[in-house]
XYZ file of C-alpha atoms in Angstrom:
723
model
C -45.335 -22.709 -8.555
C -44.579 -23.762 -4.991
C -40.918 -23.597 -4.142
C -38.970 -26.060 -1.981
C -37.985 -24.680 1.411
C -34.489 -24.541 2.823
C -34.497 -27.007 5.699
C -30.817 -27.397 6.520
C -29.703 -23.938 7.539
C -27.689 -21.516 5.564
C -26.237 -23.135 2.497
C -27.536 -26.648 2.087
C -30.710 -28.064 0.481
C -32.010 -31.444 1.651
C -34.662 -33.295 -0.320
C -35.429 -36.966 -0.617
C -35.738 -37.051 -4.392
C -33.317 -36.003 -7.072
C -34.348 -33.997 -10.079
C -34.113 -35.617 -13.473
C -33.124 -33.178 -16.192
C -32.619 -35.841 -18.778
C -34.969 -34.037 -21.153
C -33.055 -30.779 -20.994
C -29.863 -29.930 -22.762
C -27.469 -27.804 -20.744
C -24.656 -26.088 -22.535
C -21.533 -28.121 -23.115
C -19.187 -27.921 -20.175
C -21.690 -26.202 -17.901
C -22.960 -29.278 -16.137
C -19.503 -30.603 -15.488
C -18.438 -27.273 -14.071
C -21.465 -27.137 -11.788
C -21.183 -30.719 -10.572
C -19.771 -31.116 -7.118
C -20.377 -27.441 -6.279
C -23.084 -26.950 -3.667
C -25.387 -23.987 -4.026
C -24.262 -21.273 -1.647
C -26.488 -18.277 -1.133
C -24.920 -16.811 1.953
C -28.309 -16.152 3.563
C -30.818 -17.975 5.738
C -33.620 -17.495 3.259
C -34.968 -19.765 0.574
C -33.055 -20.055 -2.659
C -33.701 -21.395 -6.132
C -31.490 -24.264 -7.235
C -30.442 -24.093 -10.830
C -30.616 -27.195 -13.040
C -26.864 -27.208 -13.349
C -26.596 -27.490 -9.561
C -28.751 -30.639 -9.428
C -25.753 -32.922 -9.252
C -24.253 -31.104 -6.283
C -26.358 -32.916 -3.671
C -29.768 -34.655 -3.487
C -32.875 -32.512 -3.598
C -36.171 -33.557 -2.076
C -39.472 -32.179 -0.834
C -41.969 -32.947 1.907
C -44.397 -34.050 -0.804
C -42.185 -35.957 -3.168
C -44.690 -36.954 -5.776
C -46.297 -33.572 -6.188
C -43.055 -31.634 -6.218
C -41.429 -34.005 -8.688
C -44.348 -33.619 -11.053
C -44.263 -29.863 -10.773
C -40.569 -29.718 -11.454
C -40.852 -31.975 -14.478
C -43.749 -30.026 -15.904
C -42.981 -26.482 -14.716
C -39.260 -26.053 -15.190
C -38.001 -26.107 -18.714
C -34.291 -25.449 -18.764
C -33.830 -23.498 -21.956
C -30.914 -24.758 -23.967
C -28.320 -22.227 -25.022
C -26.907 -24.366 -27.780
C -28.316 -21.975 -30.359
C -26.402 -19.151 -28.644
C -22.730 -18.779 -29.353
C -21.184 -18.344 -25.903
C -17.696 -19.395 -26.926
C -14.733 -17.086 -26.485
C -13.101 -16.041 -29.744
C -13.259 -13.753 -32.747
C -15.848 -14.660 -35.360
C -15.385 -18.310 -36.323
C -11.995 -18.549 -34.608
C -12.805 -20.062 -31.183
C -9.935 -22.386 -30.201
C -10.461 -24.606 -27.168
C -7.526 -23.145 -25.270
C -9.292 -19.771 -25.121
C -12.282 -21.278 -23.338
C -10.184 -21.540 -20.175
C -10.544 -17.758 -19.929
C -14.287 -17.781 -20.712
C -15.171 -17.369 -17.031
C -15.990 -14.533 -14.686
C -12.424 -14.603 -13.346
C -11.041 -14.366 -16.886
C -13.230 -11.349 -17.645
C -12.239 -9.797 -14.325
C -8.539 -10.185 -15.153
C -8.700 -8.449 -18.533
C -11.023 -5.706 -17.266
C -8.657 -5.138 -14.344
C -5.739 -4.730 -16.745
C -7.788 -2.260 -18.808
C -8.859 -0.256 -15.739
C -5.277 -0.331 -14.445
C -4.017 1.136 -17.724
C -6.792 3.736 -17.752
C -6.064 4.798 -14.180
C -2.304 4.788 -14.725
C -2.647 6.983 -17.815
C -5.470 9.416 -16.999
C -5.140 9.733 -13.239
C -1.471 8.828 -12.870
C 0.779 9.923 -15.714
C -1.178 13.069 -16.559
C -1.287 14.266 -12.965
C 2.383 13.439 -12.516
C 3.629 15.240 -15.605
C 1.265 18.213 -15.402
C 3.988 20.474 -13.956
C 6.467 19.365 -16.621
C 3.933 19.956 -19.406
C 3.165 23.412 -18.003
C 6.866 24.221 -18.054
C 7.559 22.671 -21.463
C 4.554 24.193 -23.264
C 4.137 27.443 -21.282
C 0.766 26.584 -19.753
C -0.989 28.070 -16.745
C -2.696 25.943 -14.072
C -6.220 26.647 -15.305
C -5.176 25.541 -18.815
C -3.731 22.304 -17.486
C -6.919 21.917 -15.448
C -8.886 22.219 -18.692
C -6.745 19.452 -20.181
C -7.596 17.226 -17.215
C -11.300 18.101 -17.519
C -11.407 17.184 -21.230
C -11.570 13.542 -20.150
C -14.817 14.154 -18.284
C -16.236 16.338 -21.049
C -15.829 13.455 -23.505
C -17.384 11.036 -21.043
C -20.435 13.266 -20.613
C -20.902 13.480 -24.371
C -20.732 9.698 -24.837
C -22.274 8.317 -21.646
C -25.957 8.441 -22.553
C -25.427 6.780 -25.917
C -22.970 4.144 -24.658
C -24.784 3.185 -21.451
C -28.247 3.001 -23.042
C -27.459 1.108 -26.242
C -24.407 -0.704 -24.918
C -26.391 -1.856 -21.886
C -28.765 -3.722 -24.175
C -26.117 -4.714 -26.704
C -22.956 -6.793 -26.872
C -21.075 -5.368 -23.868
C -17.624 -6.947 -24.497
C -17.509 -5.459 -28.001
C -18.293 -2.006 -26.663
C -15.645 -2.528 -23.984
C -12.992 -3.766 -26.426
C -13.437 -0.919 -28.895
C -13.422 1.534 -26.004
C -10.061 0.279 -24.725
C -8.679 0.533 -28.279
C -9.809 4.173 -28.587
C -8.272 4.848 -25.176
C -4.932 3.509 -26.442
C -5.070 5.803 -29.468
C -5.659 8.736 -27.115
C -2.491 7.882 -25.172
C -0.408 7.772 -28.342
C -1.847 11.123 -29.441
C -1.078 12.648 -26.044
C 2.626 11.816 -26.488
C 2.731 13.221 -30.025
C 3.626 16.864 -29.142
C 7.035 15.706 -27.947
C 7.855 14.511 -31.454
C 6.337 17.483 -33.315
C 8.098 20.271 -31.407
C 11.710 21.291 -31.486
C 14.142 20.085 -28.826
C 13.760 21.581 -25.378
C 16.670 23.877 -24.529
C 17.181 24.305 -20.802
C 19.371 27.313 -20.162
C 21.467 26.299 -17.192
C 23.336 28.425 -14.693
C 26.550 27.743 -16.610
C 25.223 29.344 -19.796
C 23.394 32.300 -18.284
C 22.762 33.724 -14.857
C 26.276 34.264 -13.492
C 26.903 37.741 -12.218
C 28.802 39.636 -14.898
C 28.329 36.846 -17.448
C 26.417 36.734 -20.710
C 22.855 37.746 -19.806
C 21.431 37.807 -23.324
C 18.215 35.891 -23.901
C 16.624 35.461 -27.343
C 13.163 36.830 -26.563
C 11.781 35.862 -29.960
C 12.391 32.212 -29.172
C 11.317 32.476 -25.556
C 8.081 34.228 -26.433
C 7.144 31.852 -29.241
C 3.947 30.314 -27.973
C 3.840 26.580 -27.459
C 0.613 26.835 -25.500
C -1.441 26.010 -28.600
C -0.361 22.392 -28.102
C -2.875 22.259 -25.268
C -5.515 21.524 -27.901
C -3.676 18.346 -28.907
C -3.485 17.327 -25.259
C -7.196 18.039 -24.907
C -7.951 15.851 -27.951
C -5.882 13.017 -26.483
C -7.794 13.352 -23.221
C -11.056 13.449 -25.164
C -10.188 10.066 -26.707
C -9.268 8.788 -23.240
C -12.726 9.812 -22.035
C -14.515 8.229 -24.998
C -12.624 4.963 -24.572
C -13.087 4.703 -20.818
C -16.828 5.415 -20.934
C -17.878 1.758 -21.434
C -15.315 0.544 -18.893
C -16.985 1.929 -15.770
C -20.585 1.466 -16.892
C -20.839 -1.635 -19.081
C -17.810 -3.271 -17.457
C -19.366 -3.031 -14.005
C -22.758 -4.368 -15.103
C -21.140 -7.155 -17.182
C -19.354 -8.352 -14.047
C -22.487 -7.934 -11.932
C -24.586 -9.984 -14.362
C -22.157 -12.884 -14.538
C -21.431 -13.565 -10.856
C -23.474 -14.335 -7.765
C -25.108 -11.284 -6.232
C -23.230 -11.619 -2.936
C -19.921 -11.887 -4.782
C -20.652 -8.921 -7.020
C -19.321 -6.238 -4.604
C -16.059 -8.181 -4.258
C -15.596 -8.521 -8.024
C -16.403 -4.841 -8.531
C -14.080 -3.920 -5.655
C -11.216 -5.851 -7.264
C -11.997 -4.139 -10.574
C -11.957 -0.684 -8.980
C -8.918 -1.502 -6.858
C -7.021 -2.102 -10.092
C -8.308 1.276 -11.280
C -6.952 2.871 -8.088
C -3.617 1.047 -8.205
C -3.228 2.317 -11.773
C -2.828 5.963 -10.710
C -0.521 4.889 -7.900
C 1.680 3.071 -10.405
C 1.407 6.089 -12.688
C 2.730 8.374 -9.959
C 5.631 6.042 -9.156
C 6.585 5.124 -12.730
C 5.893 8.645 -13.996
C 8.086 10.073 -11.245
C 10.854 7.712 -12.331
C 10.534 8.857 -15.959
C 10.727 12.498 -14.845
C 14.265 11.817 -13.639
C 15.207 11.182 -17.292
C 15.739 14.318 -19.375
C 13.002 14.802 -21.968
C 15.523 14.841 -24.836
C 16.904 11.344 -24.269
C 20.592 11.013 -25.067
C 21.338 14.731 -24.949
C 23.996 15.904 -22.501
C 22.647 18.456 -20.067
C 24.336 20.182 -17.149
C 21.274 20.687 -14.930
C 19.753 18.182 -12.526
C 16.103 17.164 -11.880
C 16.115 19.442 -8.820
C 16.440 22.461 -11.101
C 13.100 24.096 -11.889
C 14.093 24.374 -15.571
C 14.355 20.588 -15.817
C 11.718 18.825 -17.940
C 11.633 15.057 -17.564
C 10.694 12.423 -20.138
C 6.958 12.888 -19.557
C 5.988 11.214 -22.844
C 7.451 7.698 -22.307
C 4.591 6.476 -20.123
C 1.947 7.455 -22.660
C 3.666 5.494 -25.424
C 3.861 2.354 -23.283
C 0.304 2.642 -21.943
C -1.062 3.297 -25.435
C 0.582 0.188 -26.889
C -0.570 -1.949 -23.942
C -4.171 -0.704 -24.336
C -4.199 -1.670 -28.005
C -3.034 -5.188 -27.078
C -5.472 -5.729 -24.190
C -8.442 -4.697 -26.344
C -7.985 -7.845 -28.474
C -8.954 -10.469 -25.828
C -11.811 -8.295 -24.506
C -13.311 -8.156 -28.011
C -13.398 -11.974 -28.041
C -15.822 -12.469 -25.119
C -19.479 -13.484 -25.718
C -22.360 -11.198 -24.807
C -22.770 -13.215 -21.593
C -20.743 -15.959 -19.967
C -21.805 -19.625 -20.023
C -23.783 -20.549 -16.920
C -24.668 -16.987 -15.964
C -28.414 -17.658 -16.373
C -28.771 -19.128 -12.914
C -27.421 -15.957 -11.274
C -29.853 -13.738 -13.154
C -33.021 -15.646 -12.233
C -32.065 -15.825 -8.559
C -31.512 -12.107 -8.146
C -33.676 -10.274 -5.601
C -34.829 -6.794 -6.505
C -33.960 -4.043 -4.027
C -35.114 -1.247 -6.333
C -36.572 1.850 -4.705
C -40.369 1.580 -4.717
C -42.150 4.538 -6.301
C -45.548 5.464 -4.930
C -47.234 5.347 -8.327
C -45.779 1.903 -9.068
C -44.161 3.162 -12.280
C -40.932 1.335 -11.386
C -42.629 -1.887 -12.524
C -42.434 -0.688 -16.143
C -38.761 -1.668 -16.165
C -39.751 -5.285 -15.468
C -40.897 -5.708 -19.055
C -38.246 -7.795 -20.879
C -38.686 -5.611 -23.974
C -38.214 -2.357 -22.054
C -35.159 -0.348 -23.098
C -34.476 -2.050 -26.409
C -35.552 0.877 -28.575
C -34.920 4.617 -28.614
C -38.549 5.371 -27.766
C -37.991 3.953 -24.267
C -35.131 6.374 -23.575
C -37.316 9.229 -22.221
C -39.237 6.784 -20.012
C -35.964 5.351 -18.702
C -34.695 8.818 -17.825
C -38.017 9.701 -16.173
C -37.959 6.557 -14.021
C -34.483 7.414 -12.765
C -35.389 11.048 -12.107
C -38.363 9.897 -10.009
C -36.011 7.774 -7.855
C -34.834 10.121 -5.047
C -32.331 7.615 -3.655
C -30.616 7.381 -7.028
C -30.615 11.171 -7.497
C -29.004 11.892 -4.129
C -26.458 9.106 -4.583
C -25.501 10.812 -7.858
C -25.158 14.193 -6.137
C -23.064 12.662 -3.353
C -20.835 11.052 -5.969
C -20.431 14.410 -7.712
C -19.215 16.137 -4.544
C -16.719 13.352 -3.852
C -15.568 13.382 -7.493
C -14.882 17.121 -7.384
C -12.540 16.695 -4.463
C -10.890 13.571 -5.894
C -10.393 15.143 -9.330
C -8.938 18.341 -7.906
C -6.644 16.655 -5.405
C -5.461 13.942 -7.793
C -4.601 16.555 -10.430
C -2.821 18.969 -8.119
C -1.920 16.700 -5.179
C 1.688 16.238 -6.365
C 1.963 19.999 -6.867
C 0.658 20.520 -3.308
C 3.350 18.225 -1.889
C 5.982 19.783 -4.146
C 5.231 23.236 -2.748
C 4.659 22.303 0.901
C 7.761 20.138 1.286
C 10.013 21.908 -1.272
C 10.364 18.784 -3.433
C 11.185 18.251 -7.083
C 8.359 17.213 -9.419
C 9.551 13.587 -9.502
C 9.925 13.385 -5.694
C 6.432 14.848 -5.193
C 4.907 12.373 -7.644
C 6.617 9.473 -5.876
C 5.417 10.674 -2.464
C 1.862 10.997 -3.709
C 2.065 7.512 -5.205
C 3.069 6.103 -1.826
C -0.032 7.725 -0.350
C -2.444 6.505 -3.020
C -1.276 2.859 -3.167
C -2.315 1.783 0.354
C -4.970 4.440 0.997
C -6.810 4.508 -2.335
C -6.312 0.878 -3.349
C -6.806 -0.513 0.156
C -9.859 1.641 0.805
C -11.490 0.615 -2.468
C -11.055 -3.110 -1.852
C -12.006 -2.820 1.825
C -15.273 -1.096 0.908
C -16.380 -4.004 -1.297
C -15.177 -6.518 1.275
C -17.255 -4.930 4.063
C -20.417 -5.012 1.945
C -19.856 -8.713 1.239
C -18.703 -9.600 4.776
C -21.716 -8.132 6.558
C -24.209 -8.970 3.754
C -25.376 -5.361 3.758
C -28.640 -4.495 2.059
C -29.111 -1.218 0.198
C -30.003 0.901 3.238
C -27.069 -0.487 5.227
C -24.702 0.253 2.358
C -25.790 3.914 2.248
C -25.233 4.183 6.024
C -21.696 2.847 5.534
C -21.084 5.557 2.900
C -22.370 8.166 5.340
C -20.010 6.947 8.067
C -17.011 7.082 5.724
C -17.838 10.601 4.527
C -18.168 11.919 8.092
C -14.805 10.339 8.998
C -13.019 11.971 6.062
C -14.777 15.277 6.858
C -13.218 15.278 10.328
C -9.776 14.390 8.950
C -9.811 17.231 6.412
C -9.356 19.792 9.193
C -5.663 18.878 9.034
C -5.330 21.512 6.307
C -5.545 24.133 9.040
C -1.805 23.536 9.294
C 0.775 23.986 6.571
C 4.522 23.980 6.067
C 6.082 27.439 5.921
C 7.589 28.625 2.673
C 11.326 28.329 2.425
C 12.729 31.884 2.705
C 13.483 33.308 -0.737
C 15.305 36.588 -1.177
C 13.256 39.126 -3.096
C 10.113 36.954 -3.037
C 9.156 36.097 0.564
C 11.684 38.372 2.268
C 14.021 41.214 1.409
C 17.739 40.698 0.897
C 18.282 42.227 4.325
C 16.056 39.557 5.889
C 12.906 41.559 6.632
C 9.463 40.298 5.586
C 8.232 41.186 2.119
C 4.503 41.789 1.555
C 2.827 39.181 -0.630
C 2.831 40.116 -4.300
C 5.590 42.719 -3.943
C 8.690 41.317 -5.618
C 12.006 43.080 -5.228
C 14.754 40.982 -6.785
C 17.308 43.788 -6.984
C 19.597 44.725 -4.111
C 22.942 46.476 -3.644
C 24.751 43.117 -3.737
C 23.528 42.286 -7.278
C 22.828 45.742 -8.731
C 25.832 45.596 -11.054
C 25.168 42.038 -12.275
C 22.530 42.900 -14.897
C 20.297 39.950 -13.901
C 17.331 39.048 -16.105
C 13.891 38.188 -14.735
C 13.500 35.629 -17.555
C 16.340 33.489 -16.169
C 14.854 31.509 -13.251
C 17.305 28.996 -11.839
C 16.916 28.880 -8.037
C 19.880 28.177 -5.811
C 20.067 27.430 -2.101
C 22.603 29.562 -0.303
C 24.829 28.414 2.519
C 22.677 30.684 4.710
C 19.631 28.409 3.936
C 17.969 31.143 1.885
C 16.830 30.545 -1.690
C 17.749 32.960 -4.476
C 16.044 33.504 -7.818
C 19.205 32.597 -9.768
C 22.982 32.505 -9.285
C 23.040 36.005 -10.752
C 20.527 37.316 -8.203
C 22.697 35.765 -5.476
C 25.684 37.635 -6.874
C 27.636 34.452 -7.691
C 30.760 34.786 -9.871
C 31.751 31.151 -10.546
C 30.183 27.722 -11.036
C 31.737 24.324 -10.314
C 30.483 20.793 -9.704
C 30.186 19.122 -6.322
C 31.954 15.800 -6.761
C 30.048 14.248 -3.852
C 26.500 14.591 -5.215
C 27.056 15.874 -8.759
C 25.137 19.120 -8.187
C 26.299 22.487 -9.456
C 27.858 24.741 -6.827
C 27.963 28.539 -7.264
C 30.930 30.264 -5.632
C 31.824 33.791 -4.474
C 28.203 34.908 -4.071
C 28.171 38.510 -2.859
C 24.561 38.333 -1.529
C 25.355 35.335 0.695
C 27.353 35.678 3.897
C 29.499 32.808 5.090
C 28.227 31.366 8.332
C 31.626 31.151 10.065
C 34.220 33.020 8.004
C 33.899 36.563 6.671
C 33.472 37.103 2.956
C 31.064 35.901 0.249
C 29.391 32.492 0.626
C 28.380 29.865 -1.892
C 25.161 28.231 -3.097
C 23.999 24.903 -4.461
C 21.743 24.588 -7.508
C 18.126 23.719 -6.723
C 15.646 24.403 -3.951
C 16.530 24.393 -0.282
C 15.448 21.257 1.546
C 12.401 21.777 3.747
C 12.622 20.697 7.373
C 8.914 21.081 8.116
C 8.119 19.630 11.555
C 4.464 19.077 10.579
C 5.337 16.960 7.564
C 4.530 13.551 9.103
C 1.251 14.767 10.613
C 0.121 16.304 7.327
C 0.928 13.115 5.392
C -0.844 10.931 7.994
C -4.108 12.843 7.827
C -3.934 13.117 4.033
C -3.701 9.315 4.108
C -6.845 9.148 6.274
C -8.769 11.517 3.976
C -7.847 9.436 0.900
C -8.613 6.145 2.700
C -12.144 7.051 3.819
C -12.953 8.837 0.569
C -12.179 5.710 -1.453
C -13.663 3.407 1.205
C -17.124 4.696 0.297
C -16.665 4.374 -3.490
C -17.606 0.697 -3.973
C -20.457 0.761 -1.415
C -21.887 3.852 -3.171
C -21.608 2.113 -6.544
C -23.243 -1.050 -5.170
C -26.075 0.999 -3.665
C -26.650 2.621 -7.061
C -26.877 -0.774 -8.763
C -29.333 -2.071 -6.160
C -31.670 0.910 -5.872
C -32.689 0.731 -9.547
C -34.367 -1.981 -11.607
C -32.139 -4.673 -13.090
C -32.771 -3.634 -16.674
C -31.759 -0.050 -15.889
C -28.446 -0.727 -14.174
C -26.147 0.110 -17.105
C -28.181 3.170 -18.009
C -28.330 4.259 -14.347
C -24.539 4.080 -14.101
C -24.306 6.104 -17.307
C -26.628 8.817 -15.975
C -24.768 8.813 -12.665
C -21.430 9.296 -14.406
C -22.900 12.192 -16.406
C -23.988 13.895 -13.178
C -20.701 13.084 -11.448
C -18.590 14.401 -14.296
C -20.735 17.425 -15.127
C -20.944 18.629 -11.535
C -17.688 17.155 -10.231
C -15.070 15.815 -12.625
C -15.158 18.705 -15.105
C -15.257 21.755 -12.788
C -13.047 20.105 -10.137
C -9.603 20.456 -11.772
C -10.502 23.836 -13.297
C -11.691 25.213 -9.940
C -8.709 23.807 -8.059
C -6.336 25.098 -10.746
C -7.822 28.598 -10.488
C -7.543 28.543 -6.693
C -3.946 27.366 -6.853
C -3.173 30.152 -9.343
C -4.430 32.642 -6.738
C -1.874 31.363 -4.236
C 1.025 31.962 -6.647
C 3.825 34.213 -5.402
C 6.140 34.169 -8.393
C 5.065 33.898 -12.038
C 7.284 33.004 -14.957
C 8.172 36.069 -17.030
C 8.759 35.458 -20.722
C 9.719 38.840 -22.103
C 6.680 40.473 -20.558
C 4.343 37.486 -21.043
C 3.142 35.617 -17.959
C 3.854 31.883 -18.034
C 3.521 29.143 -15.412
C 3.915 29.635 -11.656
C 7.308 29.113 -10.023
C 6.559 29.607 -6.312
C 3.297 29.224 -4.374
C 2.355 30.593 -0.967
C 1.913 27.477 1.173
C -0.458 29.035 3.698
C -2.838 30.230 0.961
C -2.679 26.859 -0.813
C -3.618 25.012 2.405
C -6.376 27.500 3.166
C -7.996 27.070 -0.245
C -7.693 23.277 0.018
C -9.362 23.328 3.438
C -12.256 25.500 2.246
C -12.890 23.310 -0.797
C -12.623 20.123 1.265
C -15.073 21.309 3.907
C -17.643 22.530 1.395
C -17.676 19.326 -0.639
C -17.471 16.948 2.322
C -20.397 18.663 4.076
C -22.426 18.475 0.856
C -21.521 14.791 0.420
C -22.554 13.995 3.994
C -25.879 15.776 3.481
C -26.651 13.965 0.223
C -25.853 10.520 1.649
C -28.060 11.276 4.667
C -31.009 12.308 2.483
C -30.562 9.241 0.236
C -30.678 7.011 3.323
C -33.812 8.687 4.701
C -35.737 8.600 1.408
C -34.900 5.024 0.383
C -37.986 2.805 0.315
C -37.153 -0.910 -0.119
C -39.572 -3.442 -1.613
C -42.035 -4.951 0.863
C -40.632 -8.170 2.452
C -43.461 -10.357 1.201
C -42.740 -9.472 -2.436
C -38.951 -9.498 -2.314
C -38.604 -13.253 -2.712
C -40.349 -13.387 -6.024
C -39.907 -10.033 -7.656
C -36.821 -10.321 -9.758
C -37.107 -8.015 -12.729
C -35.589 -10.583 -14.996
C -38.038 -13.380 -14.317
C -41.224 -11.735 -13.077
C -43.227 -12.578 -16.164
C -41.776 -15.962 -16.921
C -40.699 -14.751 -20.336
C -38.438 -17.050 -22.382
C -37.398 -14.528 -24.998
C -33.924 -14.203 -23.517
C -33.429 -17.961 -23.101
C -33.933 -17.825 -19.334
C -35.823 -20.415 -17.310
C -39.084 -19.142 -15.881
C -38.178 -19.512 -12.221
C -39.248 -17.054 -9.564
C -36.178 -15.364 -8.156
C -34.883 -16.548 -4.834
C -32.828 -14.879 -2.178
C -29.472 -13.305 -2.986
C -26.713 -15.750 -3.729
């Protein structure tokens, strides 16, 4: 059928005749919503007006009679009255709910769900990981395994969810997924209520030189580490529930908005997912300032390494909120009213295979049965652009997963911060860098109307920029001097791994290795405990409320002769490189997240329309198998290697107390360089191998309408240019 040509520039259509759709029956409310809204395609190419846009402005042709006849006879707007596109649950579809039955309404609820997911999985868990290690006697690789359980669950579920959910009722899959995610959060908080109260042994009770040094080893050695399996199960439910969110949620948005607006909608969706972790770091850090046993009087402060904050509060709140937000998502129809016109106007940018097998996915019946699953996988495996985009995503995900899990711990060690202060600092980094970079990436794709090849080049540019910035990890903040750990009591250097906590000044104190309660002496040197500093008394500083240890025989007064004093907690770091390190960490995070939405958009565009959900599912399997799962475990193992001082529980090794900052920075630099170089290489290969459709076939090769099939209640229009 001959198509009318755009004769008025970019957005307008000018014809001398109007189209009469009096014989068609548009859905209730659709025509009124379309009226007065001109068709805007954002390009200078021809477009296909939808019947619901006919009232926007007059349409005409150079051959009025012929074109009018063809439109009357050729276009049959298929009524959707037999389809139930109302928003509601079963037969309950009140009119007030239909106000939310729009793309913006879907975007709002999906943003809330992604915000909760990000806040819980990538925010709260990463914030409280140190507290959980301390509370349940876990090592870093075990906490890394807890973090990786999320990705393990996603890998198990992704193929099933993305393949069948992609051809099913997406909002129902999404709603049930958010509900399962909420149950996972509630389960994650459960160990707090099933264990006995946490007893922090403060410097007042034990640790004073000459005081009561007894420690019930039977209680201290009783293993709580088996609770890691409950945490892993909670994370597994998180992974199961979030699986539809980032596959079906993305394609549901993409199907129900204009193609040019799709990157912006997806960017907003992912920005909410990035702001979630940022909020998790900030709110989680605030909760860590509350003692885990709420209401119990305790004489230690959050600066004390024995302090365990109320890590479980956030999971209870996020779990309840997820259960509530799943209700409106379950009420959405399988597609939004009026979304037909966006589908038929879509231009295919799928990578063209030499054997032409990519055209198999154009069949409207393709992918509806299990027998098409192997063919779907084969088509994706034969698409080199898709494969290398997946590999690039995996390298980026490894770095993101490792740094997001242990980023607060990195700041805590480098800057000598408490767990809550480190989480808050990291949140301040992620809010503008991660959230801003994610939204900016989608905005740039929309602003410059980038095609698939241009989008991949943008990803390449971002990866190279973050690769250059990662060299900042050549520098590090020096460890605060600690007697018996980093230096001897006389002030000379102590070889790494050779602890010597006993000296003449504390030889008669009978100090126990199990009692770790660091204090900062008036000589700006940290000591393992008040006992190891030779302190005889403890009082409270009325100015800041911190415990002060007096008459410490291992500490010399700076001005007057005689023993000095110490304050409970770590010494404050005065690292001169602090601002520079934070600035370049900001740049690394910014450019890493800047490429996320463009890479996702390129993935959606380089495959056939009917394979988009499944392609995202396969991509997430690759990303999580090669990146998300090994990332935290590998980073946790590397961080364990940089440990200087391990917890000693009556001969059993527990969590790490003190890390060597130079080794931690060195391992971070090596990992960053390896994965950034790999990511740059994969993006470059994807760009070189991408083969777009030939220009002459692009205007009429939409997968959804190539055969003029009416089985899905779509009008048989050839697809126009992107709108």
